[in-house]
């Protein structure tokens, strides 16, 4: 490794860094990524070089080592160092080009012909793989494999460096093998073969949008005009893994979303003075109070009936708090209005912001590959990644669902053995497993809108020999002609999710969807069949209560929940209004939503603030039952109803909060769950 030194500057750059860089193709979420990921990646590529098979000469291996050591250098460095690099013209956006220039700067003298070729290898170390994968567009100007002109330029550069083109291709093949070995051995081999063909005189044509889409999505797809234009002009190196995961079925929809959310041309590079809008808080408005105003804006907007996530706003607030300034964006428009000492902030989403927001709304509850796709887009645009923490940790989330087996066991009392049972939203399959064990003559099926859940259920059923039928689709769209009829349909903590996420009649949190769900279930039921519902429950009486937090960490989480909850106005008075530290005054049902949500922890908060759990009281269910059993209705009769408090909530919260009435008397925790059983008339 002597030749892989020069002064080991590359090692210092990668080690002494605060950059949290990573390879998007290797991660589905951001939690736990090592800030020295590039250093670890470089170590792995050198290990692959050490054991690379083939008739590589010692000189070729030494050159490859030098290239691999410097290939990621521009991803490192300390903040002031990176600022100086930019002032010196080092590109930090294109790490290949930037790393090549850092290597040349480290020499401290004009490079030799061989060193010039090494810098070219550093610059181009990943370009061929990107071309073969369809990541590079013919119109983006990326060199050298996106066009025949680019190849001609590459040969010219090699000639100027005094490096035979055939030798350059051979060196690049060894580097590509090491770079790609840990990601895709098949692609590594493909690169080596392609470089051999290049050295022998073969030329690669520019890929058409259709061919690029085929390589990105893993097969032929039908493209919209917008997607074709995007693929003609934009590199998509950051979304290639996502598109392959989504495949030919969903890949085109993601390309359409990219076309709507990303500019077709890269924005021009501007100075910090041109890029950022400075803002100095006055005596009556600190950045913290501005954050509160933005949260209030999002909450007030929800109260007036508009359902919109506030991730765009939150991203700007967090950037403002971190930097002390606002940056203009193409995704949200804002303006200030002053009245005396009071400053009002008005915000609205631009058409691009609307497109991104609609993309998020439509896919946040879809399968995990869609959410990985959103992660790539939002990462690229600088939005908050934590909204996907639970999706990125899907296995742990399903494990939490499986741990609720004891409470789900209550539902078995209402399932007769021998019938056909449909579990809507089966999660990890724990209820299907319970039913199969306790009611062995039942024929079991699970239906879910998530392709990821369905895939895991099928894999588990196949691996364990379980006779489960898996239906992928929206429950409201299920057709009895296609699914057949069922004797029992179970909704275990799923109706509140349909209610919260499905924009029924164009509106989320639309209670009109509840009877629609029951009507759909009735159409799928055999005469005499049952619908079993386990879900959250609201109290019929909703008096104000006092909630005192004894745990500051839990209180901080609750404050975030109060600011971000999307379901209905919680009408909570904070300690600032009550005048007592840690004491909140709010309606009982608001308190129930709050307490039984924060028990899931901060990781689940971005999802829980989107869900209204206690949407119906017992009286609401009884009124619905009267309508369902009335003449001309779907013929469902309520035959059982109970509500209860899950013991786990008490265990988790008893020592962390105290609930009292306005008279100071301590109150018990309210009920958290209900079970309702409807039966279809014979």
XYZ file of C-alpha atoms in Angstrom:
682
model
C 0.000 0.000 0.000
C 3.017 2.313 -0.194
C 1.849 3.705 -3.525
C -1.618 4.289 -2.039
C -0.463 7.028 0.302
C 0.319 10.291 -0.812
C 0.738 11.449 2.785
C -2.448 9.497 3.584
C -4.470 12.690 3.124
C -7.369 10.641 1.782
C -7.463 8.738 5.090
C -7.519 11.923 7.139
C -10.300 13.358 4.977
C -12.471 10.265 5.438
C -11.718 9.870 9.146
C -11.833 13.490 10.306
C -15.282 14.356 8.968
C -18.708 15.364 10.141
C -20.352 14.408 6.881
C -23.104 11.805 7.277
C -22.710 10.373 3.811
C -23.994 6.978 2.742
C -24.925 4.876 -0.240
C -28.706 5.098 -0.724
C -28.755 1.730 -2.447
C -27.598 0.068 0.790
C -30.031 1.664 3.247
C -33.814 1.804 3.486
C -33.743 4.319 6.371
C -31.255 6.729 7.913
C -31.196 5.690 11.579
C -27.885 4.351 12.793
C -25.797 5.230 9.752
C -22.149 5.672 10.679
C -20.860 9.181 10.019
C -17.703 7.540 8.611
C -19.621 5.374 6.180
C -17.355 6.454 3.301
C -14.282 5.306 5.226
C -15.893 1.926 5.883
C -16.880 1.689 2.231
C -13.304 2.425 1.129
C -12.012 -0.250 3.488
C -14.394 -2.794 1.961
C -13.343 -1.945 -1.606
C -9.685 -2.402 -0.669
C -10.504 -5.759 0.891
C -12.146 -6.800 -2.379
C -9.021 -5.671 -4.219
C -6.839 -7.745 -1.931
C -8.680 -10.926 -2.908
C -9.628 -10.017 -6.498
C -9.194 -13.026 -8.767
C -7.649 -12.636 -12.202
C -4.347 -12.091 -13.945
C -3.840 -8.561 -12.645
C -0.257 -7.356 -12.498
C 1.254 -5.849 -9.354
C 1.376 -2.462 -11.069
C -2.337 -2.688 -11.922
C -3.205 -3.612 -8.340
C -1.124 -0.716 -6.961
C -2.832 1.746 -9.301
C -6.253 0.368 -8.384
C -5.398 0.738 -4.689
C -4.487 4.363 -5.224
C -7.752 4.995 -7.098
C -9.887 3.271 -4.439
C -8.203 5.180 -1.613
C -9.018 8.530 -3.203
C -12.354 7.671 -4.848
C -14.486 8.840 -1.882
C -12.209 11.586 -0.540
C -14.539 14.456 -1.487
C -17.200 12.962 0.789
C -15.010 13.632 3.837
C -13.201 16.586 5.338
C -14.182 18.946 8.151
C -16.640 21.800 7.515
C -14.031 24.569 7.145
C -11.931 22.302 4.976
C -14.896 21.605 2.708
C -15.621 25.327 2.467
C -12.032 25.898 1.370
C -12.324 23.125 -1.217
C -15.368 24.804 -2.712
C -13.509 28.123 -2.859
C -10.747 26.296 -4.743
C -13.231 24.897 -7.261
C -13.549 21.350 -5.880
C -16.963 19.891 -6.668
C -18.664 18.402 -3.590
C -21.792 17.433 -5.520
C -19.899 15.168 -7.961
C -17.652 13.248 -5.579
C -15.799 11.522 -8.423
C -14.719 14.783 -9.976
C -14.050 16.369 -6.587
C -11.972 13.432 -5.346
C -9.888 13.452 -8.533
C -9.055 17.129 -8.017
C -8.191 16.559 -4.337
C -5.792 13.819 -5.416
C -4.052 16.161 -7.868
C -3.894 18.921 -5.235
C -2.258 16.494 -2.790
C 0.693 16.024 -5.157
C 1.846 19.609 -4.686
C 3.301 19.670 -8.199
C 2.223 19.089 -11.803
C 1.155 15.460 -12.248
C 3.040 12.939 -14.297
C 1.283 11.215 -17.182
C 0.497 8.216 -14.977
C -0.812 10.435 -12.168
C -3.011 12.216 -14.685
C -4.461 8.861 -15.715
C -5.009 7.955 -12.038
C -6.992 11.169 -11.530
C -9.098 10.252 -14.561
C -9.751 6.799 -13.101
C -10.820 8.388 -9.793
C -13.156 10.722 -11.662
C -14.760 7.907 -13.659
C -14.635 5.013 -11.186
C -18.427 4.569 -11.049
C -19.529 5.972 -14.394
C -19.751 2.735 -16.365
C -21.900 1.015 -13.755
C -24.209 4.022 -13.775
C -24.477 3.833 -17.560
C -25.189 0.097 -17.536
C -27.858 0.543 -14.853
C -29.565 3.332 -16.773
C -28.745 5.967 -14.142
C -26.999 8.375 -16.538
C -29.055 10.321 -19.049
C -27.765 11.160 -22.550
C -28.722 14.808 -22.122
C -27.226 15.522 -18.695
C -23.674 16.058 -19.897
C -22.335 13.273 -17.668
C -19.217 11.737 -19.164
C -18.110 9.451 -20.602
C -20.505 6.551 -21.198
C -23.742 8.429 -21.887
C -22.903 9.134 -25.525
C -20.553 8.227 -28.348
C -19.105 11.732 -28.082
C -18.280 11.025 -24.460
C -16.360 7.880 -25.387
C -14.394 9.785 -28.000
C -13.500 12.385 -25.372
C -12.409 9.631 -22.986
C -10.049 8.157 -25.566
C -8.669 11.630 -26.209
C -8.051 12.196 -22.491
C -6.234 8.870 -22.203
C -4.081 9.772 -25.193
C -3.179 13.129 -23.640
C -2.234 11.324 -20.423
C 0.074 8.995 -22.321
C -1.990 6.061 -21.145
C -3.074 3.439 -23.715
C -6.862 3.240 -23.849
C -6.761 -0.550 -23.528
C -4.703 -0.286 -20.335
C -7.072 2.360 -18.983
C -10.053 0.062 -19.605
C -8.291 -2.790 -17.852
C -7.502 -0.626 -14.796
C -11.071 0.652 -14.728
C -12.353 -2.930 -14.902
C -10.369 -3.860 -11.774
C -11.569 -0.760 -9.924
C -15.179 -1.400 -10.994
C -14.966 -4.993 -9.803
C -13.896 -3.828 -6.330
C -16.395 -0.963 -6.160
C -19.354 -3.147 -7.168
C -18.412 -6.469 -5.565
C -20.226 -5.682 -2.318
C -23.293 -4.265 -4.068
C -23.839 -6.510 -7.071
C -21.300 -9.162 -8.154
C -23.339 -9.616 -11.342
C -23.016 -5.936 -12.222
C -19.299 -6.078 -11.389
C -18.859 -8.891 -13.908
C -20.989 -7.018 -16.451
C -18.751 -3.956 -16.077
C -15.595 -5.995 -16.622
C -17.011 -7.565 -19.770
C -18.226 -4.199 -21.080
C -14.831 -2.588 -20.509
C -13.180 -5.459 -22.344
C -15.507 -4.815 -25.268
C -14.679 -1.088 -25.155
C -10.964 -1.817 -25.235
C -11.555 -4.050 -28.279
C -13.243 -1.213 -30.178
C -16.947 -1.709 -29.388
C -18.948 1.471 -28.777
C -21.991 1.966 -26.579
C -24.946 3.953 -27.936
C -26.805 6.540 -25.920
C -29.729 4.941 -24.110
C -33.215 6.066 -25.066
C -35.637 6.934 -22.238
C -37.411 3.613 -22.817
C -34.151 1.654 -22.534
C -33.135 3.601 -19.431
C -36.496 2.904 -17.813
C -36.190 -0.777 -18.690
C -32.805 -0.998 -16.976
C -33.872 1.070 -13.977
C -37.135 -0.819 -13.399
C -35.976 -4.285 -14.397
C -38.152 -4.676 -17.487
C -40.127 -2.884 -20.211
C -42.485 -0.167 -18.931
C -44.905 2.336 -20.443
C -43.745 5.924 -19.911
C -45.677 9.173 -19.783
C -44.343 12.129 -21.827
C -43.205 13.757 -18.577
C -41.243 10.669 -17.555
C -39.659 10.425 -21.007
C -38.458 14.010 -20.787
C -37.102 13.397 -17.281
C -35.165 10.328 -18.461
C -33.814 12.238 -21.438
C -32.271 14.981 -19.321
C -31.794 13.921 -15.701
C -29.364 11.529 -14.032
C -31.094 9.316 -11.468
C -28.162 7.811 -9.571
C -29.877 8.393 -6.213
C -33.092 6.520 -7.116
C -31.847 3.496 -9.037
C -32.172 1.050 -6.139
C -35.638 2.343 -5.387
C -36.825 1.952 -8.972
C -35.552 -1.608 -9.170
C -37.302 -2.427 -5.886
C -40.553 -0.968 -7.232
C -40.221 -2.863 -10.508
C -42.178 -2.495 -13.714
C -45.558 -2.179 -12.005
C -44.903 0.827 -9.771
C -41.711 2.250 -11.247
C -43.489 4.379 -13.874
C -45.663 6.013 -11.181
C -42.536 6.919 -9.254
C -40.939 8.367 -12.389
C -44.059 10.508 -12.870
C -43.713 11.746 -9.282
C -40.061 12.555 -9.874
C -40.968 14.418 -13.048
C -43.463 16.499 -11.058
C -41.212 17.158 -8.083
C -37.734 17.657 -9.557
C -36.687 20.391 -11.971
C -35.663 19.096 -15.363
C -32.430 21.050 -15.211
C -30.027 21.359 -12.315
C -30.350 24.761 -10.613
C -27.446 27.131 -11.269
C -24.727 27.333 -8.637
C -25.133 30.525 -6.658
C -23.227 32.247 -3.900
C -24.483 31.931 -0.306
C -25.698 35.525 -0.484
C -27.869 34.671 -3.471
C -29.039 31.329 -2.112
C -30.158 32.262 1.400
C -32.560 34.880 2.626
C -31.202 36.246 5.892
C -33.666 36.898 8.684
C -32.930 38.438 12.086
C -35.523 37.783 14.812
C -36.868 40.874 16.552
C -37.434 41.255 20.293
C -40.963 39.806 20.084
C -40.237 36.876 17.789
C -37.445 34.367 18.394
C -36.807 31.395 16.150
C -38.377 29.156 18.771
C -41.591 31.188 18.765
C -41.487 31.185 14.976
C -41.379 27.402 15.113
C -44.477 27.491 17.312
C -46.194 29.749 14.792
C -45.477 27.353 11.956
C -46.790 24.418 13.958
C -49.866 26.482 14.805
C -50.346 27.273 11.137
C -50.392 23.579 10.277
C -52.800 22.803 13.140
C -55.119 25.683 12.309
C -55.151 24.644 8.679
C -56.231 21.144 9.718
C -58.960 22.598 11.927
C -60.487 24.335 8.910
C -60.869 21.047 7.115
C -57.774 20.908 4.911
C -55.797 17.724 5.442
C -52.165 18.200 4.620
C -48.966 16.913 6.157
C -46.667 19.614 7.460
C -43.313 18.005 6.645
C -42.437 20.800 4.208
C -43.034 23.419 6.897
C -41.169 21.438 9.545
C -38.155 21.054 7.288
C -37.942 24.815 6.859
C -38.366 25.440 10.579
C -35.614 22.990 11.463
C -33.294 24.582 8.917
C -34.128 28.020 10.281
C -33.373 26.957 13.855
C -30.104 25.312 12.794
C -28.841 28.136 10.579
C -30.610 31.253 11.821
C -31.994 31.969 8.369
C -34.656 30.879 5.934
C -33.798 29.515 2.556
C -36.133 30.073 -0.383
C -37.474 26.866 -1.864
C -39.369 25.759 -4.920
C -41.694 23.664 -2.781
C -43.193 26.106 -0.302
C -43.906 29.809 -0.634
C -43.964 32.078 2.403
C -44.356 35.744 3.220
C -44.302 37.964 6.309
C -46.846 40.571 7.306
C -46.149 43.031 10.130
C -48.760 44.715 12.312
C -47.022 46.802 14.943
C -44.674 44.437 16.787
C -46.569 41.346 15.687
C -45.237 39.377 12.719
C -47.464 36.917 10.884
C -46.080 34.234 8.621
C -48.197 33.046 5.702
C -47.240 29.896 3.836
C -48.525 27.840 0.931
C -47.281 24.936 -1.134
C -46.161 25.623 -4.686
C -47.345 23.302 -7.491
C -44.149 21.280 -7.046
C -44.764 21.131 -3.294
C -48.341 20.044 -3.926
C -47.120 17.228 -6.180
C -44.680 15.998 -3.549
C -47.310 16.301 -0.830
C -49.882 14.341 -2.829
C -47.260 11.695 -3.560
C -46.615 11.365 0.163
C -50.306 11.276 1.048
C -51.062 8.566 -1.498
C -48.183 6.293 -0.599
C -47.420 6.723 3.099
C -49.528 3.666 3.974
C -48.584 1.691 0.889
C -45.908 -0.956 0.723
C -42.356 -0.522 1.947
C -40.831 -0.147 -1.517
C -42.990 2.906 -2.129
C -41.815 4.387 1.126
C -38.208 3.715 0.192
C -38.938 5.583 -3.010
C -40.278 8.540 -1.060
C -37.217 8.394 1.176
C -34.960 8.827 -1.848
C -36.942 11.800 -3.126
C -37.182 13.503 0.234
C -33.512 12.921 0.966
C -32.607 14.496 -2.343
C -34.837 17.505 -1.634
C -33.657 17.873 1.949
C -36.876 16.976 3.718
C -37.039 15.259 7.090
C -36.221 11.542 6.892
C -37.638 10.584 10.297
C -41.150 10.253 8.876
C -39.959 6.928 7.444
C -38.275 5.571 10.572
C -41.044 3.065 11.254
C -41.286 2.022 7.621
C -37.538 1.529 7.453
C -37.862 -0.649 10.552
C -40.799 -2.669 9.237
C -39.679 -5.926 10.845
C -39.650 -4.362 14.312
C -43.026 -2.756 13.649
C -44.545 -6.093 12.653
C -42.955 -7.643 15.735
C -44.751 -5.056 17.922
C -48.012 -6.007 16.231
C -47.337 -9.679 16.884
C -46.719 -8.969 20.574
C -50.385 -7.942 20.914
C -51.452 -11.596 20.685
C -52.932 -11.774 24.179
C -55.347 -8.930 23.531
C -56.265 -10.284 20.090
C -57.143 -13.619 21.694
C -60.379 -11.995 22.929
C -61.691 -12.102 19.369
C -61.573 -15.913 19.165
C -64.721 -16.221 21.276
C -66.750 -14.825 18.381
C -65.296 -16.995 15.606
C -67.047 -20.271 14.941
C -64.884 -23.194 13.878
C -65.234 -24.413 10.332
C -66.048 -21.205 8.437
C -64.079 -19.044 6.043
C -62.389 -16.136 7.869
C -60.933 -12.921 6.423
C -58.470 -10.898 8.530
C -58.334 -7.329 7.172
C -54.936 -5.737 7.773
C -53.253 -8.903 9.114
C -49.886 -7.291 9.857
C -47.418 -9.979 10.881
C -50.076 -12.713 10.783
C -50.423 -13.210 14.544
C -54.233 -13.272 14.492
C -54.293 -15.668 11.544
C -51.939 -17.911 13.492
C -54.138 -17.756 16.612
C -57.284 -18.547 14.667
C -55.569 -21.405 12.854
C -54.398 -22.909 16.128
C -57.621 -22.449 18.126
C -60.098 -22.943 15.259
C -58.279 -25.502 13.089
C -61.220 -26.155 10.737
C -61.398 -22.513 9.618
C -60.245 -21.558 6.132
C -58.097 -18.430 6.567
C -57.400 -15.421 4.347
C -55.687 -12.074 4.915
C -56.263 -8.871 2.923
C -53.939 -5.864 3.001
C -53.278 -2.786 0.905
C -49.532 -3.164 1.586
C -47.676 -5.288 -0.949
C -44.875 -5.720 1.596
C -47.223 -7.216 4.207
C -48.762 -9.512 1.592
C -45.347 -10.620 0.409
C -44.237 -11.487 3.940
C -47.444 -13.358 4.645
C -46.995 -15.403 1.478
C -43.370 -16.116 2.361
C -44.330 -17.192 5.869
C -47.222 -19.317 4.634
C -44.950 -21.051 2.131
C -42.084 -21.539 4.608
C -44.311 -22.916 7.388
C -46.806 -24.751 5.211
C -49.714 -22.560 6.343
C -52.897 -22.715 4.216
C -53.410 -18.947 4.120
C -54.888 -17.121 1.153
C -53.408 -13.641 0.731
C -55.389 -10.861 -1.002
C -53.546 -7.704 -2.004
C -55.752 -4.661 -2.439
C -57.910 -1.935 -0.916
C -60.633 -3.509 1.223
C -63.252 -1.064 -0.060
C -62.557 -2.314 -3.594
C -62.838 -6.049 -2.863
C -65.386 -7.795 -5.075
C -67.201 -10.899 -3.710
C -67.321 -12.264 -7.263
C -63.526 -12.448 -7.160
C -62.869 -13.234 -3.490
C -65.852 -15.452 -2.716
C -67.906 -15.052 0.463
C -66.716 -15.250 4.065
C -68.332 -16.449 7.284
C -66.302 -14.055 9.459
C -64.511 -10.780 8.700
C -62.174 -9.399 11.367
C -61.005 -5.789 11.663
C -58.358 -5.777 14.385
C -57.130 -2.188 14.901
C -57.492 -1.474 11.205
C -60.675 0.589 10.733
C -59.066 3.611 12.391
C -56.221 3.367 9.849
C -58.604 3.205 6.890
C -60.489 6.160 8.398
C -57.265 8.125 8.980
C -55.436 7.536 5.722
C -58.049 6.887 3.046
C -59.218 10.145 1.421
C -62.819 8.904 1.195
C -64.916 11.241 -0.996
C -61.774 13.380 -1.249
C -61.312 13.849 2.497
C -59.315 12.063 5.146
C -60.898 11.540 8.581
C -64.281 11.316 6.891
C -66.635 9.389 9.180
C -68.758 8.498 6.161
C -66.171 5.800 5.439
C -67.146 3.828 8.579
C -70.607 2.732 7.326
C -69.053 2.179 3.882
C -66.603 -0.297 5.429
C -69.461 -2.169 7.096
C -71.510 -2.173 3.883
C -68.543 -3.621 1.974
C -68.098 -6.255 4.681
C -71.767 -7.177 4.490
C -71.482 -7.713 0.725
C -68.599 -10.116 1.348
C -70.394 -12.023 4.134
C -72.444 -15.177 3.842
C -75.924 -15.010 5.450
C -75.503 -15.370 9.208
C -71.848 -14.308 8.975
C -70.162 -11.987 11.443
C -68.097 -8.811 11.390
C -65.778 -8.553 14.398
C -64.204 -5.170 15.160
C -61.513 -4.382 17.708
C -60.376 -0.751 17.718
C -60.012 2.409 19.769
C -62.965 3.918 21.572
C -63.966 7.425 22.572
C -65.818 8.264 25.781
C -69.435 9.430 25.451
C -68.851 12.117 28.057
C -65.922 14.375 27.197
C -65.282 16.648 30.185
C -62.076 18.660 30.590
C -59.389 16.918 32.656
C -56.023 17.911 34.066
C -52.985 15.923 32.929
C -49.746 16.279 34.877
C -46.533 14.852 33.455
C -44.119 13.334 35.960
C -41.660 12.349 33.216
C -40.041 15.212 31.285
C -39.031 13.010 28.353
C -42.604 11.813 27.927
C -43.820 15.403 28.225
C -41.472 16.537 25.439
C -42.877 13.794 23.223
C -46.423 14.840 24.145
C -45.676 18.451 23.211
C -44.590 17.340 19.755
C -47.765 15.265 19.449
C -49.995 18.189 20.442
C -48.379 20.382 17.781
C -48.518 17.847 14.972
C -51.698 15.780 15.463
C -53.786 15.863 12.275
C -57.034 14.164 13.311
C -59.120 16.816 15.094
C -58.503 19.938 17.245
C -57.190 18.649 20.592
C -57.953 21.979 22.334
C -55.172 21.504 24.870
C -54.043 24.230 27.258
C -50.317 23.987 27.938
C -48.502 24.904 31.184
C -48.155 28.403 29.760
C -51.964 28.724 29.822
C -52.600 26.759 33.027
C -49.834 28.611 34.864
C -48.568 25.374 36.448
C -45.418 23.559 35.252
C -46.064 20.209 33.543
C -49.878 20.622 33.850
C -52.150 20.445 30.787
C -55.891 20.968 30.556
C -57.689 19.233 27.695
C -60.852 17.228 26.909
C -60.821 13.604 28.056
C -60.927 12.164 24.529
C -58.029 14.388 23.498
C -56.097 13.085 26.486
C -56.880 9.492 25.466
C -55.551 10.109 21.940
C -52.447 11.720 23.391
C -51.565 9.222 26.118
C -52.217 6.036 24.194
C -50.162 7.360 21.289
C -47.004 8.522 23.084
C -46.634 5.048 24.589
C -45.398 3.915 21.146
C -42.341 6.156 21.460
C -40.732 8.835 19.330
C -39.953 6.524 16.419
C -43.657 6.017 15.751
C -44.667 9.641 16.331
C -44.610 10.705 12.639
C -47.199 8.016 11.933
C -49.265 8.286 15.101
C -49.918 12.001 14.592
C -51.623 11.026 11.330
C -54.029 8.538 12.987
C -57.282 9.202 14.903
C -57.702 6.179 17.153
C -60.860 6.812 19.198
C -63.109 7.944 16.367
C -66.393 6.448 17.730
C -67.978 6.130 21.169
C -70.312 3.281 22.166
C -73.287 5.531 21.421
C -71.890 6.214 17.933
C -71.619 2.464 17.255
C -75.180 1.905 18.449
C -76.476 4.665 16.177
C -74.603 3.145 13.246
C -76.003 -0.289 14.115
C -79.542 1.100 13.973
C -78.919 2.420 10.448
C -77.270 -0.825 9.284
C -80.180 -2.968 10.473
C -82.929 -0.651 9.186
C -85.048 -1.700 6.174
C -83.107 -1.160 2.967
C -79.783 -1.288 4.816
C -77.044 -3.935 4.515
C -78.772 -6.118 7.088
C -76.158 -6.050 9.867
C -77.287 -6.308 13.487
C -75.117 -5.406 16.496
C -75.081 -8.503 18.718
C -72.234 -7.655 21.111
C -70.354 -4.589 22.341
C -67.816 -4.047 25.120
C -65.114 -1.541 25.913
C -62.065 -1.927 28.119
C -58.638 -0.597 29.053
C -55.580 -2.517 27.901
C -53.452 -3.194 31.005
C -50.235 -2.334 29.152
C -51.151 1.330 29.057
C -51.482 1.468 32.841
C -48.179 -0.337 33.314
C -46.417 2.069 30.984
C -48.003 5.316 32.180
C -48.937 4.896 35.860
C -45.669 6.314 37.216
C -45.238 8.905 34.479
C -48.505 10.884 34.501
C -51.297 11.832 36.885
C -54.899 12.506 35.791
C -57.332 14.567 37.852
C -60.664 16.254 37.399
C -61.048 19.979 37.778
C -62.046 19.307 41.372
C -58.593 17.825 42.037
C -59.788 14.243 42.435
C -57.585 11.642 40.763
C -59.213 9.907 37.799
C -58.602 6.453 36.325
C -57.230 5.982 32.839
C -60.052 6.023 30.276
C -60.955 2.949 28.241
C -58.717 2.426 25.252
C -60.403 -0.299 23.180
C -63.752 -1.718 22.141
C -64.996 -4.937 20.591
C -68.120 -4.874 18.437
C -69.722 -7.876 16.728
C -72.232 -7.477 13.900
C -74.164 -10.372 12.391
C -75.677 -10.489 8.936
C -79.334 -11.446 8.748
C -80.128 -14.933 7.452
